[in-house]
Coordinates of N, CA and C in Angstrom, one line a residue:
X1 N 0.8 -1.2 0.0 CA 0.0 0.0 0.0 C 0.9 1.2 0.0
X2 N 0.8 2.0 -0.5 CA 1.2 3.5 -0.4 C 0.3 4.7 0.4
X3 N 1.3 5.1 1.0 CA 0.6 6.1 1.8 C 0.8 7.5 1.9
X4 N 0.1 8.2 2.0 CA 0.4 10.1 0.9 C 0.1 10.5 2.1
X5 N 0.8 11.7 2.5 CA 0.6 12.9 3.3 C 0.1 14.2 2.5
X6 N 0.5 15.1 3.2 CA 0.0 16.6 2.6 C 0.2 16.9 1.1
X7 N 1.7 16.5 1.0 CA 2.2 17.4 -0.2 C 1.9 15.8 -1.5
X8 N 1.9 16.1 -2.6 CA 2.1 15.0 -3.7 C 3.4 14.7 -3.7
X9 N 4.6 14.6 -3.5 CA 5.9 14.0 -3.7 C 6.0 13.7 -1.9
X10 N 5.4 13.7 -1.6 CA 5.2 13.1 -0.1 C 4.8 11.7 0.1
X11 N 5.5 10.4 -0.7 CA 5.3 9.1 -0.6 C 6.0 8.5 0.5
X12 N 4.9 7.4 1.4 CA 5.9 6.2 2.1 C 5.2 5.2 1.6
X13 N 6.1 4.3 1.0 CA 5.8 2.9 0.4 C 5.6 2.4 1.9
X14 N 4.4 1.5 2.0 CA 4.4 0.3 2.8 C 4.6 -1.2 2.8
X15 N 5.6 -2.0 2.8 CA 5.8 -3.1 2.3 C 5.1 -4.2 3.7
X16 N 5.5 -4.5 4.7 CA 5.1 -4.9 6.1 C 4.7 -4.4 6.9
X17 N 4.3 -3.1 6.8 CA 3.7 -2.4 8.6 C 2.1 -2.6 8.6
X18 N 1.8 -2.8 9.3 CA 0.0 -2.7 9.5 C -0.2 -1.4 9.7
X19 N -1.6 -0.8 9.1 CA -2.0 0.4 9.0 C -2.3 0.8 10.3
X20 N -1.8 -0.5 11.4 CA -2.0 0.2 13.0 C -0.9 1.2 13.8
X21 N 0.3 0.9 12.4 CA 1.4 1.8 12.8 C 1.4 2.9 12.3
X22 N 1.3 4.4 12.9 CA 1.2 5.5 12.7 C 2.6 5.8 11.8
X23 N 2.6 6.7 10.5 CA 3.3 7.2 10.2 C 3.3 9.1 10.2
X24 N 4.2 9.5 10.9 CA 4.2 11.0 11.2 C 5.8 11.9 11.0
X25 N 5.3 13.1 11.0 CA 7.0 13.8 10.6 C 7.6 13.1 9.3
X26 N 6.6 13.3 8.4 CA 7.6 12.9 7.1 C 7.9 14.3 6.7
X27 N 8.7 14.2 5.9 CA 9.7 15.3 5.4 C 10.3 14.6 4.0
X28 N 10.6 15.5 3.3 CA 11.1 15.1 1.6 C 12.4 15.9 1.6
X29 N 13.2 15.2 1.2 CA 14.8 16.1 1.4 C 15.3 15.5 -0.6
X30 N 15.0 16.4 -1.0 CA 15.8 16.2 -2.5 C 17.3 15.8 -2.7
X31 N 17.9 15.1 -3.7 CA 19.4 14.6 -3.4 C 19.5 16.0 -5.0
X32 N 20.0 16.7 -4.5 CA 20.8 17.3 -6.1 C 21.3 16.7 -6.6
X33 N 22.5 15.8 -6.3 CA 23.2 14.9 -7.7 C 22.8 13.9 -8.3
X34 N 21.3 13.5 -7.7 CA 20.2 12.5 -8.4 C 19.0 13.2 -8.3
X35 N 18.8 13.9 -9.4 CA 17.2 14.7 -9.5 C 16.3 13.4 -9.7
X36 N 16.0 12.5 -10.1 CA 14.7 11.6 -9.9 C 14.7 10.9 -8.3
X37 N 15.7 11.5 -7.3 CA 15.5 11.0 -6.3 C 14.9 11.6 -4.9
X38 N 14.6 11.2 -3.9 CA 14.5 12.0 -2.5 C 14.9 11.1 -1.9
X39 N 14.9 11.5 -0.5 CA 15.0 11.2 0.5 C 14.1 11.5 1.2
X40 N 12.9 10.5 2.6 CA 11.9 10.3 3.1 C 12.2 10.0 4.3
X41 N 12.0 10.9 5.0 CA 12.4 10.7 6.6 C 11.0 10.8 7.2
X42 N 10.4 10.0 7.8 CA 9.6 9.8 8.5 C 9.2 9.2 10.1
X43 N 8.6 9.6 11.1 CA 8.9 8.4 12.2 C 8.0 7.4 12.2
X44 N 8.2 6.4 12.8 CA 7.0 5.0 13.1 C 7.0 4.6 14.5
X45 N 5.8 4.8 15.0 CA 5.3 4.7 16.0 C 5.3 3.0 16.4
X46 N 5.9 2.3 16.4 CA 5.4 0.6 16.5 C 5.6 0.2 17.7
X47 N 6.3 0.6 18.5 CA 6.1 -0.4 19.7 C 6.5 -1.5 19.6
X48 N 6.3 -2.1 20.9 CA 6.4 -3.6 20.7 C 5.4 -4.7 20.4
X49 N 5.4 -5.9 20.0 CA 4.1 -6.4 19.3 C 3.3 -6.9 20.7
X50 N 2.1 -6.9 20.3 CA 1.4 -7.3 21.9 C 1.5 -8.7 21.6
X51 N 1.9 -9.8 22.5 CA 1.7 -11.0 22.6 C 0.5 -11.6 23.6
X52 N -0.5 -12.4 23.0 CA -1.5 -13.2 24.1 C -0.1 -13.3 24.7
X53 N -0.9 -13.8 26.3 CA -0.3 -14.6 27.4 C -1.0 -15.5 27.6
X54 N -0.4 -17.0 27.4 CA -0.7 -18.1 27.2 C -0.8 -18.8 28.9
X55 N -1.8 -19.4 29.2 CA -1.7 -19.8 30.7 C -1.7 -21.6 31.0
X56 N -1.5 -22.1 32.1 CA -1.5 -23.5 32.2 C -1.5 -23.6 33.6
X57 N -2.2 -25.0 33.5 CA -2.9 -25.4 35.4 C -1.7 -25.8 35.6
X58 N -1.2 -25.7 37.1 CA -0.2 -26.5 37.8 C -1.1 -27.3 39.0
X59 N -0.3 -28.2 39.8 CA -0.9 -28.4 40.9 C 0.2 -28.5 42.2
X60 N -0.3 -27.5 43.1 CA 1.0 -27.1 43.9 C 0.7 -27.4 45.4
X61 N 1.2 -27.1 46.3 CA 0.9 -27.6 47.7 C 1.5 -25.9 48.7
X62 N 0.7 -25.7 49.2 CA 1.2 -24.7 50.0 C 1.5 -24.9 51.3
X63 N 3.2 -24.8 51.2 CA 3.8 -24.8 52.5 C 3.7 -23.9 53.3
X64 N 3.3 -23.1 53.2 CA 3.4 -21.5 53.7 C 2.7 -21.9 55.0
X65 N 1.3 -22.5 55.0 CA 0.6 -22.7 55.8 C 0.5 -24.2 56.8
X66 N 1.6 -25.1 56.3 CA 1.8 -26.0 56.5 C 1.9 -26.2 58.3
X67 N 1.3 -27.3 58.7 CA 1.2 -27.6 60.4 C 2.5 -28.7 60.7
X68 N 3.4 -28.1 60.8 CA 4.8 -28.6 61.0 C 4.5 -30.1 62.0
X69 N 3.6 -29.3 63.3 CA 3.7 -30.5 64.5 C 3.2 -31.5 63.4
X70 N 1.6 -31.2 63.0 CA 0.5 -32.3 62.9 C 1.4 -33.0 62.1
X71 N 2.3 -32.6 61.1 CA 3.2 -33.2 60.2 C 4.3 -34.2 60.7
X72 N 4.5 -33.6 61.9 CA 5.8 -34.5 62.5 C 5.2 -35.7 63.5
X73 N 3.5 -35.2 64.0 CA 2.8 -36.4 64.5 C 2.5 -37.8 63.5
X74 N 2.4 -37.3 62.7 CA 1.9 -38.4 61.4 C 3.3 -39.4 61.1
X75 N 4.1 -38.3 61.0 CA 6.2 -39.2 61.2 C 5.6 -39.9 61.7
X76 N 5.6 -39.6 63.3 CA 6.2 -40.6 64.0 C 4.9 -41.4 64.7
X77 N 4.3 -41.0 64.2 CA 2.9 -42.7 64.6 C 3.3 -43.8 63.5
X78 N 3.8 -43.5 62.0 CA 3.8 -44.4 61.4 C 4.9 -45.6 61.4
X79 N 4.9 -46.4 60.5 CA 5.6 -47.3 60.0 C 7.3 -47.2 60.0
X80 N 7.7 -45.6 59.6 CA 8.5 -44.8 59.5 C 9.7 -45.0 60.4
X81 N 8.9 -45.1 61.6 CA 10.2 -45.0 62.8 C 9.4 -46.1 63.4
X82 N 9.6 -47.2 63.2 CA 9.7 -48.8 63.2 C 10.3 -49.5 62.3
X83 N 11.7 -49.2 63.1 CA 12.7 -50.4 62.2 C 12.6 -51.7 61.7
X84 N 11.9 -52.5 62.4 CA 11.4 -53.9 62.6 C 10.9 -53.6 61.6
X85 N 9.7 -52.9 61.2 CA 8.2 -53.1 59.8 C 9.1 -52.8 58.5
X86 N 10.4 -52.2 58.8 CA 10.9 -51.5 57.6 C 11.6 -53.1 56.5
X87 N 10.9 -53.1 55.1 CA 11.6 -53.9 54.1 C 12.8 -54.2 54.2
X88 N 13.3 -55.6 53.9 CA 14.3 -55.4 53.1 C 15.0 -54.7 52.4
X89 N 14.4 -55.0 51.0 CA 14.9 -54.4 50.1 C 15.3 -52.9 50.2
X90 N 16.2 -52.5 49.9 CA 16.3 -50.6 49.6 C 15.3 -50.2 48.8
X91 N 15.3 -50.5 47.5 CA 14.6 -50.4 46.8 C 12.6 -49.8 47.6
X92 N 12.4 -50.6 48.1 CA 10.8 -51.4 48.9 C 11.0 -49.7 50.0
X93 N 11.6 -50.3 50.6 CA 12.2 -49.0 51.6 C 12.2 -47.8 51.0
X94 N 12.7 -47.4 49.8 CA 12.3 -46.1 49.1 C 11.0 -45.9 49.3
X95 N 10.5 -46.8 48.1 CA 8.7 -47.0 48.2 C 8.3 -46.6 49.0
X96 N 8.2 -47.4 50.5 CA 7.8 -47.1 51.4 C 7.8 -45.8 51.8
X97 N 9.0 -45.1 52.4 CA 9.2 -43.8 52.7 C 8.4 -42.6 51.9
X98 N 8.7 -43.0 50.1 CA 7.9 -41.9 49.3 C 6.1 -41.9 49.8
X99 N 6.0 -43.2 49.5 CA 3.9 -43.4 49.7 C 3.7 -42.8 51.1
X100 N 4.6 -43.0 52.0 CA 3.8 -42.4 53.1 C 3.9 -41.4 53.2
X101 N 5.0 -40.5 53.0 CA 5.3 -39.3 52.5 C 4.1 -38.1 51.7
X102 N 4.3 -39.2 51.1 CA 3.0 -38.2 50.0 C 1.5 -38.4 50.2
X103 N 1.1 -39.5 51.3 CA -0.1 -40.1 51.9 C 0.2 -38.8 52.9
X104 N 1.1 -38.2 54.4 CA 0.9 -37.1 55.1 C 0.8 -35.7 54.5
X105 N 1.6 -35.5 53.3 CA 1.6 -34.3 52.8 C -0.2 -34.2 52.5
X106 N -0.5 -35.5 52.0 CA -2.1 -35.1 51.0 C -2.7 -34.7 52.5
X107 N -2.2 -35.0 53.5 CA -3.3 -35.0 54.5 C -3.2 -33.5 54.9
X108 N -2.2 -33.0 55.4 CA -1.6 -31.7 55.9 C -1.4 -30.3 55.0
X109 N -1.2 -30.7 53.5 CA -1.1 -29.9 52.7 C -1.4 -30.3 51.4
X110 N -2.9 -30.4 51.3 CA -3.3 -31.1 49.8 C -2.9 -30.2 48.7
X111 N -2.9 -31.1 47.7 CA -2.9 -30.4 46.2 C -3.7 -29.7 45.7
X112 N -2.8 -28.4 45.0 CA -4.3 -27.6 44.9 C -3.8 -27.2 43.1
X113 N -4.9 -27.0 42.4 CA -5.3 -26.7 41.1 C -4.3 -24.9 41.2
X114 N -4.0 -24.7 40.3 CA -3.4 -23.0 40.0 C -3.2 -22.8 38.6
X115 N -3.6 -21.4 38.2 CA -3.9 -21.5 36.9 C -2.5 -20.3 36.6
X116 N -1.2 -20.8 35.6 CA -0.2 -19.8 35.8 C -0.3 -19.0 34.9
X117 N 0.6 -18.0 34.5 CA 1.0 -17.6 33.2 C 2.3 -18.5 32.4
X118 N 2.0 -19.4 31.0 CA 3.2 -19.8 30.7 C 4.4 -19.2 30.2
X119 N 5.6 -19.4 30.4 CA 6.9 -18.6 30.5 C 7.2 -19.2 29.1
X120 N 7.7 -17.8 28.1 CA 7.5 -17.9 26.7 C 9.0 -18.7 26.3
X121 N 9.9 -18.2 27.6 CA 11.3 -18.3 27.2 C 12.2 -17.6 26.6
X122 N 13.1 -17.1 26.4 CA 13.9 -15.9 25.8 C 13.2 -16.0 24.0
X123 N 13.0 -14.7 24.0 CA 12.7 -13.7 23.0 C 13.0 -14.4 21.5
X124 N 14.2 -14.3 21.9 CA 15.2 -15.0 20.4 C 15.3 -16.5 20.1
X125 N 14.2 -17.5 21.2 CA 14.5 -18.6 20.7 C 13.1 -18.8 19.5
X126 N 13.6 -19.5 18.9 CA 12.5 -20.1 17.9 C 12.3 -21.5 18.5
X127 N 10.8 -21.9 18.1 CA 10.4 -23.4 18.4 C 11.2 -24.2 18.3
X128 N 12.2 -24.3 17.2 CA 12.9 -25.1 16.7 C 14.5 -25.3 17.7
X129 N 14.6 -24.0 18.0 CA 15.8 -24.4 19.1 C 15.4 -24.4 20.6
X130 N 14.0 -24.1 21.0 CA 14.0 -24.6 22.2 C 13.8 -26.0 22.5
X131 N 13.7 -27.0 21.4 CA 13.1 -28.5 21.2 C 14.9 -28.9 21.5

């Protein structure tokens, strides 16, 4: 699209800008040692591009509020601090430790739904190099 100001030799060619970008302060400066030429100084108002903000559920646990005692009563009623009940295996013994673990947390500090903003990642990466 071409776009005219006041005077007729007053042209800015538009090749990529959307008509949402203001064009202002144009000015025509003639070259004397090339009479079929000018020079077109204009400013552009563009900004930066607006981007949606893309969002995504987490599910988080809030320590903030966490009951340290009730948390340390549930330790030690359980299985945990009974050596005797405790597996063989290491392996079993992990297991063990995580399930109960995450059986007191659900109790003390359940999981809760949160809806975030997704983090786009630096500017300059393209899809292809953040894969």
């Amino acid at each position: 699209a071409v776009v005219s100001t006041q005077s007729t030799g007053d042209l800015v060619l538009r090749r990529t800008l959307p008509e949402s970008i203001p064009i202002t302060n144009t000015e025509v400066r003639f070259i004397p040692a090339v009479p079929d030429h000018a020079l077109i100084i204009c400013s552009l108002h563009a900004g930066s591009p607006a981007q949606k903000k893309k969002f995504k559920s987490i599910q988080r646990r809030n320590l903030k509020d966490l009951d340290v005692e009730e948390l340390q009563a549930l330790i030690l009623q359980s299985d945990l601090c009974d050596i005797d009940a405790f597996p063989e295996n290491i392996g079993d013994r992990v297991d063990l430790y995580n399930n109960k673990l995450s059986q007191f947390f659900d109790q003390v500090a359940p999981l809760e739904d949160k809806i975030v903003p997704e983090d786009p990642g630096p500017r300059w990466f393209t899809e292809g190099e953040q894969g």
